[in-house]
Tab-separated table of C-alpha atoms in Angstrom:
chain	number	residue	atom	x	y	z
A	5	MET	CA	0.024	-0.274	-0.031
A	6	LYS	CA	1.607	3.315	-0.796
A	7	PRO	CA	0.941	6.442	1.135
A	8	THR	CA	-1.346	8.650	-0.332
A	9	GLU	CA	-0.789	12.049	-1.683
A	10	SER	CA	-3.276	13.451	0.831
A	11	PRO	CA	-4.881	12.427	3.939
A	12	PRO	CA	-7.465	10.013	2.905
A	13	PRO	CA	-10.984	11.508	3.068
A	14	PHE	CA	-12.782	8.721	5.029
A	15	ILE	CA	-10.431	9.693	8.001
A	16	GLU	CA	-13.511	12.172	9.051
A	17	GLU	CA	-15.786	9.356	8.352
A	18	PHE	CA	-14.044	7.270	10.630
A	19	ALA	CA	-13.970	10.069	13.374
A	20	THR	CA	-17.933	10.675	12.807
A	21	HIS	CA	-18.900	7.037	12.584
A	22	GLY	CA	-16.149	4.824	14.203
A	23	GLU	CA	-17.152	1.271	14.721
A	24	SER	CA	-20.421	1.481	12.360
A	25	LEU	CA	-17.662	1.522	9.662
A	26	GLY	CA	-16.485	-1.609	11.147
A	27	ALA	CA	-13.068	-0.132	11.471
A	28	LEU	CA	-12.443	-1.422	15.097
A	29	PRO	CA	-14.057	-4.152	17.364
A	30	ASN	CA	-15.577	-2.781	20.291
A	31	ARG	CA	-13.604	-2.617	23.403
A	32	MET	CA	-10.398	-3.968	21.697
A	33	ALA	CA	-6.899	-2.303	21.943
A	34	VAL	CA	-5.868	-0.313	18.875
A	35	THR	CA	-3.123	-1.562	16.753
A	36	LEU	CA	-0.610	-0.441	14.382
A	37	LYS	CA	-2.436	-1.929	11.477
A	38	ASP	CA	-5.664	-0.083	12.559
A	39	VAL	CA	-3.912	3.280	12.533
A	40	ALA	CA	-2.486	2.398	8.856
A	41	ARG	CA	-5.873	1.353	7.467
A	42	VAL	CA	-7.394	4.527	8.771
A	43	ALA	CA	-4.349	6.541	7.308
A	44	GLY	CA	-4.287	4.751	4.104
A	45	VAL	CA	-0.742	3.720	4.301
A	46	SER	CA	1.362	0.589	5.153
A	47	PRO	CA	1.977	-0.300	8.911
A	48	ILE	CA	5.887	0.119	8.330
A	49	THR	CA	5.019	3.684	7.085
A	50	VAL	CA	2.841	4.303	10.409
A	51	SER	CA	6.109	2.877	12.748
A	52	ARG	CA	8.390	5.301	10.662
A	53	ALA	CA	5.764	8.499	10.678
A	54	ILE	CA	5.709	7.879	14.697
A	55	HIS	CA	9.462	6.860	15.391
A	56	LYS	CA	11.273	8.504	12.681
A	57	PRO	CA	9.212	11.171	10.881
A	58	GLU	CA	12.009	12.874	9.162
A	59	LEU	CA	12.153	9.768	6.986
A	60	VAL	CA	8.519	10.155	5.761
A	61	LYS	CA	7.001	12.916	3.670
A	62	PRO	CA	5.120	15.485	5.649
A	63	HIS	CA	1.566	14.966	4.163
A	64	THR	CA	2.099	11.112	5.254
A	65	VAL	CA	3.209	12.073	8.517
A	66	GLU	CA	-0.051	14.372	9.015
A	67	ALA	CA	-2.255	11.795	7.772
A	68	VAL	CA	-0.626	9.210	10.133
A	69	GLN	CA	-0.901	11.797	13.045
A	70	ARG	CA	-4.413	12.470	12.217
A	71	ALA	CA	-5.278	8.858	12.297
A	72	VAL	CA	-3.593	8.296	15.836
A	73	ARG	CA	-5.631	11.040	17.377
A	74	ILE	CA	-8.977	9.598	15.840
A	75	THR	CA	-8.108	6.083	16.648
A	76	GLY	CA	-6.655	7.115	20.151
A	77	TYR	CA	-3.682	4.734	19.316
A	78	ILE	CA	-0.775	4.745	21.899
A	79	PRO	CA	2.636	3.924	20.169
A	80	ASN	CA	4.649	1.408	22.036
A	81	GLN	CA	7.636	3.490	23.072
A	82	LEU	CA	9.355	0.518	24.619
A	83	ALA	CA	9.433	-1.415	21.249
A	84	GLY	CA	10.875	1.410	19.494
A	85	ALA	CA	13.609	1.765	22.304
A	86	LEU	CA	14.639	-1.906	21.723
A	87	THR	CA	15.374	-1.030	18.032
A	88	GLY	CA	17.503	1.923	19.037
A	89	SER	CA	14.792	4.586	18.652
A	90	LYS	CA	14.159	7.058	21.725
A	91	THR	CA	11.170	6.808	23.923
A	92	ARG	CA	11.197	10.249	24.701
A	93	LEU	CA	10.606	9.699	28.017
A	94	ILE	CA	12.808	11.068	31.125
A	95	ALA	CA	12.544	9.683	34.483
A	96	ALA	CA	12.842	11.596	37.752
A	97	ILE	CA	12.889	10.118	41.300
A	98	VAL	CA	12.415	12.609	44.177
A	99	PRO	CA	11.515	11.966	47.877
A	100	GLN	CA	8.187	13.518	47.936
A	101	ILE	CA	5.897	16.054	46.230
A	102	SER	CA	3.599	16.868	49.402
A	103	ASN	CA	6.513	18.890	50.756
A	104	SER	CA	6.376	21.900	48.330
A	105	ILE	CA	10.270	22.162	48.383
A	106	PHE	CA	10.612	19.917	45.410
A	107	VAL	CA	7.434	21.000	43.398
A	108	GLU	CA	9.006	24.128	41.807
A	109	THR	CA	12.088	21.915	40.518
A	110	ILE	CA	9.918	19.271	39.132
A	111	GLN	CA	7.706	21.801	37.412
A	112	ALA	CA	10.618	23.666	35.665
A	113	LEU	CA	12.139	20.231	34.653
A	114	SER	CA	8.746	19.219	33.222
A	115	ASP	CA	8.209	22.342	31.558
A	116	ARG	CA	11.563	22.272	29.886
A	117	LEU	CA	11.321	18.617	28.818
A	118	TRP	CA	7.824	19.238	27.384
A	119	GLN	CA	9.202	22.110	25.070
A	120	ALA	CA	11.807	19.439	23.643
A	121	ASN	CA	8.973	16.843	23.067
A	122	TYR	CA	9.963	14.732	26.093
A	123	GLN	CA	7.482	13.527	28.904
A	124	LEU	CA	8.405	13.168	32.542
A	125	LEU	CA	7.990	9.993	34.436
A	126	LEU	CA	7.793	10.822	38.296
A	127	GLY	CA	8.702	8.206	41.082
A	128	LEU	CA	8.194	9.044	44.562
A	129	SER	CA	11.168	7.235	46.669
A	130	GLY	CA	10.456	8.791	50.079
A	131	TYR	CA	13.628	8.908	52.012
A	132	TYR	CA	14.799	5.313	51.858
A	133	ASN	CA	17.685	3.858	49.481
A	134	ALA	CA	15.681	0.510	49.255
A	135	ARG	CA	12.465	2.185	47.770
A	136	GLU	CA	14.583	4.079	45.608
A	137	GLU	CA	16.351	0.785	44.220
A	138	GLU	CA	12.906	-0.549	43.609
A	139	LEU	CA	11.692	2.376	41.868
A	140	ILE	CA	15.155	2.418	39.506
A	141	SER	CA	14.472	-1.154	38.684
A	142	ALA	CA	10.930	-0.315	37.206
A	143	ILE	CA	11.817	2.644	35.559
A	144	LEU	CA	14.829	1.139	33.849
A	145	SER	CA	12.680	-1.390	32.380
A	146	ARG	CA	10.894	1.356	30.340
A	147	ARG	CA	14.208	2.596	28.755
A	148	PRO	CA	14.060	6.277	29.725
A	149	ASP	CA	16.326	8.390	27.708
A	150	GLY	CA	17.506	10.223	30.780
A	151	ILE	CA	17.367	9.870	34.504
A	152	VAL	CA	17.111	12.476	37.207
A	153	LEU	CA	17.811	11.532	40.575
A	154	THR	CA	17.614	13.556	44.072
A	155	GLY	CA	20.567	13.503	46.196
A	156	ILE	CA	23.955	11.536	45.720
A	157	ARG	CA	23.822	9.160	48.255
A	158	HIS	CA	22.411	5.744	46.515
A	159	ALA	CA	22.749	2.137	47.366
A	160	PRO	CA	25.761	0.648	45.176
A	161	GLU	CA	23.439	-1.596	43.487
A	162	THR	CA	21.448	1.281	42.400
A	163	ARG	CA	24.543	3.173	41.335
A	164	GLN	CA	25.650	0.061	39.199
A	165	LYS	CA	22.231	-0.435	37.500
A	166	ILE	CA	22.287	3.351	36.739
A	167	ILE	CA	25.683	3.429	35.228
A	168	SER	CA	25.214	0.188	33.024
A	169	THR	CA	22.377	1.562	31.044
A	170	GLY	CA	24.507	4.581	29.406
A	171	ALA	CA	21.568	6.788	29.818
A	172	PRO	CA	22.346	10.583	30.888
A	173	VAL	CA	22.102	11.077	34.513
A	174	VAL	CA	21.590	14.127	36.512
A	175	GLU	CA	21.707	14.206	40.635
A	176	ILE	CA	20.039	17.135	41.651
A	177	TRP	CA	19.436	19.215	45.124
A	178	ASP	CA	23.280	18.228	46.137
A	179	GLN	CA	26.791	18.679	44.979
A	180	SER	CA	29.866	16.141	44.296
A	181	LEU	CA	33.229	16.281	42.898
A	182	SER	CA	32.021	12.645	41.622
A	183	PRO	CA	28.641	12.560	40.354
A	184	ILE	CA	27.280	9.435	38.373
A	185	ASP	CA	27.092	11.671	35.400
A	186	MET	CA	25.991	15.379	35.823
A	187	VAL	CA	24.961	17.207	39.242
A	188	VAL	CA	22.962	20.395	39.488
A	189	GLY	CA	22.379	21.689	43.130
A	190	PHE	CA	24.233	23.164	46.076
A	191	SER	CA	26.216	22.227	49.128
A	192	HIS	CA	24.304	21.410	52.326
A	193	GLU	CA	27.312	21.198	54.322
A	194	LYS	CA	27.886	25.169	53.335
A	195	VAL	CA	24.264	25.682	54.225
A	196	GLY	CA	24.778	24.390	57.568
A	197	GLU	CA	27.725	26.651	58.268
A	198	ALA	CA	25.894	29.753	56.853
A	199	MET	CA	22.985	29.056	59.197
A	200	ALA	CA	25.205	28.867	62.260
A	201	THR	CA	27.171	31.920	61.256
A	202	HIS	CA	24.165	34.095	61.042
A	203	LEU	CA	22.959	33.223	64.451
A	204	LEU	CA	26.286	33.783	65.952
A	205	GLU	CA	26.619	36.821	64.351
A	206	ARG	CA	23.510	38.038	65.823
A	207	GLY	CA	24.598	37.386	69.375
A	208	TYR	CA	22.876	34.229	69.894
A	209	ARG	CA	24.529	31.629	72.063
A	210	LYS	CA	22.124	29.234	73.472
A	211	ILE	CA	21.052	27.690	70.261
A	212	ALA	CA	19.042	24.268	69.964
A	213	MET	CA	18.462	22.650	66.762
A	214	LEU	CA	15.211	20.694	65.324
A	215	TRP	CA	16.423	18.883	62.608
A	216	LEU	CA	15.171	16.178	59.915
A	217	ASP	CA	16.256	12.594	59.742
A	218	ASP	CA	17.017	12.671	56.195
A	219	ASP	CA	20.644	12.461	54.829
A	220	ARG	CA	20.883	15.855	53.364
A	221	SER	CA	19.348	17.525	56.159
A	222	THR	CA	21.714	15.429	58.563
A	223	ARG	CA	24.614	16.865	56.583
A	224	ARG	CA	23.457	20.287	57.116
A	225	ARG	CA	23.061	19.665	60.608
A	226	GLN	CA	26.402	17.973	61.262
A	227	ALA	CA	27.874	21.456	59.212
A	228	PHE	CA	25.956	23.585	61.860
A	229	THR	CA	27.050	21.927	64.920
A	230	GLU	CA	30.732	21.942	63.902
A	231	THR	CA	30.506	25.762	63.101
A	232	LEU	CA	28.973	26.480	66.343
A	233	GLN	CA	31.823	24.252	68.053
A	234	ARG	CA	34.678	26.069	66.225
A	235	HIS	CA	33.188	29.138	67.826
A	236	GLY	CA	33.218	27.878	71.503
A	237	VAL	CA	29.545	27.039	71.416
A	238	ALA	CA	27.991	23.745	72.074
A	239	PRO	CA	24.161	23.162	70.888
A	240	VAL	CA	22.010	23.214	73.774
A	241	ALA	CA	20.103	20.198	72.594
A	242	SER	CA	19.077	18.750	69.143
A	243	ILE	CA	15.561	16.927	68.424
A	244	LEU	CA	15.267	14.829	65.069
A	245	SER	CA	11.730	14.828	63.406
A	246	ALA	CA	10.985	12.357	60.924
A	247	SER	CA	10.776	13.474	57.455
A	248	PRO	CA	8.415	14.961	56.044
A	249	ALA	CA	8.574	18.083	58.148
A	250	THR	CA	5.045	19.540	59.263
A	251	LEU	CA	4.074	22.460	61.455
A	252	GLN	CA	3.016	19.974	64.173
A	253	HIS	CA	6.440	18.811	64.302
A	254	GLY	CA	7.841	22.293	64.800
A	255	ARG	CA	5.353	23.087	67.869
A	256	GLU	CA	5.886	19.891	69.386
A	257	GLY	CA	9.673	20.147	69.133
A	258	LEU	CA	9.731	23.466	70.711
A	259	ALA	CA	7.420	22.343	73.167
A	260	THR	CA	9.570	19.567	74.182
A	261	LEU	CA	12.615	21.746	74.557
A	262	ILE	CA	11.001	24.103	76.809
A	263	GLU	CA	9.370	21.264	78.974
A	264	GLN	CA	12.623	19.607	79.297
A	265	GLY	CA	14.002	22.750	80.943
A	266	HIS	CA	16.658	24.028	78.008
A	267	ALA	CA	17.388	27.386	78.571
A	268	LEU	CA	17.548	28.609	74.714
A	269	ASP	CA	17.576	32.104	72.811
A	270	ALA	CA	17.439	30.664	69.089
A	271	ILE	CA	16.539	27.682	67.354
A	272	ALA	CA	17.586	26.580	63.867
A	273	CYS	CA	14.854	24.197	61.924
A	274	GLY	CA	15.732	21.746	59.191
A	275	SER	CA	12.791	23.117	57.339
A	276	ASP	CA	10.588	26.086	56.872
A	277	PRO	CA	7.504	23.997	57.845
A	278	LEU	CA	9.341	22.922	61.046
A	279	ALA	CA	10.447	26.811	61.799
A	280	HIS	CA	6.696	27.772	60.848
A	281	GLY	CA	5.586	25.418	63.903
A	282	VAL	CA	8.174	26.675	66.168
A	283	LEU	CA	6.987	30.353	65.565
A	284	THR	CA	3.268	29.376	66.230
A	285	GLU	CA	4.192	27.690	69.442
A	286	ALA	CA	6.346	30.270	70.677
A	287	LEU	CA	3.973	33.001	70.227
A	288	ALA	CA	1.109	30.950	71.700
A	289	ARG	CA	3.266	30.658	75.089
A	290	GLY	CA	3.913	34.738	74.946
A	291	LEU	CA	7.638	34.562	73.681
A	292	ARG	CA	9.054	37.752	72.075
A	293	ILE	CA	10.598	37.028	68.594
A	294	PRO	CA	13.282	37.684	67.878
A	295	GLN	CA	14.346	39.164	71.469
A	296	GLN	CA	13.692	35.994	73.336
A	297	LEU	CA	13.962	33.515	70.534
A	298	GLY	CA	15.535	33.684	67.231
A	299	VAL	CA	14.345	31.537	64.600
A	300	ILE	CA	15.799	30.280	61.150
A	301	GLY	CA	14.466	27.763	58.629
A	302	PHE	CA	15.480	26.319	55.230
A	303	GLY	CA	13.746	26.348	51.993
A	304	ASP	CA	12.006	29.772	51.847
A	305	PHE	CA	8.922	28.309	51.285
A	306	ASP	CA	6.048	30.469	49.880
A	307	PHE	CA	4.568	31.193	53.137
A	308	ALA	CA	8.020	32.146	55.081
A	309	ALA	CA	7.607	36.058	53.975
A	310	HIS	CA	4.083	35.921	55.349
A	311	THR	CA	4.546	34.322	58.719
A	312	TYR	CA	4.225	36.552	61.891
A	313	PRO	CA	7.212	37.508	62.482
A	314	ALA	CA	8.324	36.903	59.031
A	315	LEU	CA	10.768	33.766	58.906
A	316	THR	CA	14.538	34.153	58.320
A	317	THR	CA	15.198	31.239	56.105
A	318	VAL	CA	17.657	29.837	53.533
A	319	LYS	CA	16.784	30.506	50.039
A	320	VAL	CA	17.740	27.891	46.829
A	321	ASP	CA	16.640	28.738	43.459
A	322	ARG	CA	14.403	25.499	43.058
A	323	GLN	CA	13.435	26.509	39.642
A	324	ALA	CA	16.851	26.862	38.386
A	325	ILE	CA	17.853	23.371	39.521
A	326	GLY	CA	14.883	22.041	37.416
A	327	GLU	CA	15.659	23.993	34.121
A	328	LEU	CA	19.313	23.100	34.379
A	329	ALA	CA	19.084	19.800	34.771
A	330	ALA	CA	16.360	19.473	32.025
A	331	GLU	CA	19.183	21.376	29.713
A	332	ALA	CA	21.994	19.279	30.875
A	333	LEU	CA	19.860	16.246	30.069
A	334	LEU	CA	18.975	17.432	26.597
A	335	GLN	CA	22.508	18.362	25.668
A	336	ARG	CA	23.567	14.824	26.429
A	337	ILE	CA	20.938	12.947	24.628
A	338	ALA	CA	21.777	15.140	21.463
A	339	GLY	CA	25.341	13.880	21.935
A	340	GLN	CA	26.722	17.149	23.036
A	341	GLU	CA	28.932	17.773	25.959
A	342	PRO	CA	27.449	19.972	28.649
A	343	ALA	CA	29.329	23.135	29.583
A	344	GLN	CA	29.561	22.128	33.080
A	345	ARG	CA	29.101	18.588	34.544
A	346	ILE	CA	28.869	20.082	38.089
A	347	VAL	CA	26.697	22.986	38.499
A	348	ASP	CA	26.461	24.840	41.874
A	349	VAL	CA	23.177	26.842	42.091
A	350	GLY	CA	24.538	28.175	45.469
A	351	PHE	CA	21.986	29.680	48.176
A	352	ARG	CA	21.522	32.754	50.267
A	353	ILE	CA	20.052	33.637	53.958
A	354	VAL	CA	17.161	35.772	53.681
A	355	VAL	CA	16.896	37.653	56.765
A	356	ARG	CA	13.474	38.905	58.056
A	357	GLU	CA	12.191	39.546	61.326
A	358	SER	CA	12.477	36.058	63.155
A	359	SER	CA	16.367	36.775	63.658
């Protein structure tokens, strides 16, 4: 069957009458042959028009695309991947999306990939390597053209699986001199140091910590503690909260510190939701902020500037991380070498009323 010079006229008939033309059995999956029959071309031409449109005449590609829309056919991208074609699929794994700290990154990543005609497959790993390994195994079976991972700490088996695929990889929200492939993020150690320095410069000395139990937060906490100790200040107390952070955890954390009798004049929090909870509990107890209690958070969430008092926090350009990660992947997929394999977006302390 030769491709027609213009889209076959019965395409519109099919769209209108559908099964009355005997085109497709009721409730049966649409096949490549069904699309070929509607488009008036051969099945192999349909396959080429979908996977390698540059090899097919434009009017034939148009006919096939219209037939795909009409029939609702979903191309088997995995089959294309097995024959060397691209799947147009990028896989990304983040700990969670209920915590808005990752949402802007994922949205920016998705938007830029969509512009390049790639789709994003999102997996949620929690904060556990075992779950990440399971997700990676499932995702790699779909032959993604690129992979985005949150953080740089992965189980050895996971790392080996990823390397063996040869697919471009970007690790985000972290920094490393030896990434799997590329990394876009910032130093959590430097964040912890900057948070401690900020409180020390404002005269706080009885400093407690309300932190999270995930790896990146732990590294910020360790750097925070080490910075205090270099200045001869010992942390008053440290309370760990399970990820993800919530306002409730922040309120309960400050309440516990006070009820345990700790004398403190500042508290550093592993995330803005924790800090928001601390502010709420402090005000409920009649504490004056920042005179009696200084508070600093992490993330610069959208509510941070609107708490009472406004929250001092660490701002990271979450959107830039997503955009730069997408660009790095697209360059790799196109066979180009990215300008930088290691990209540091940095961070800054946003000083507001709480400290």
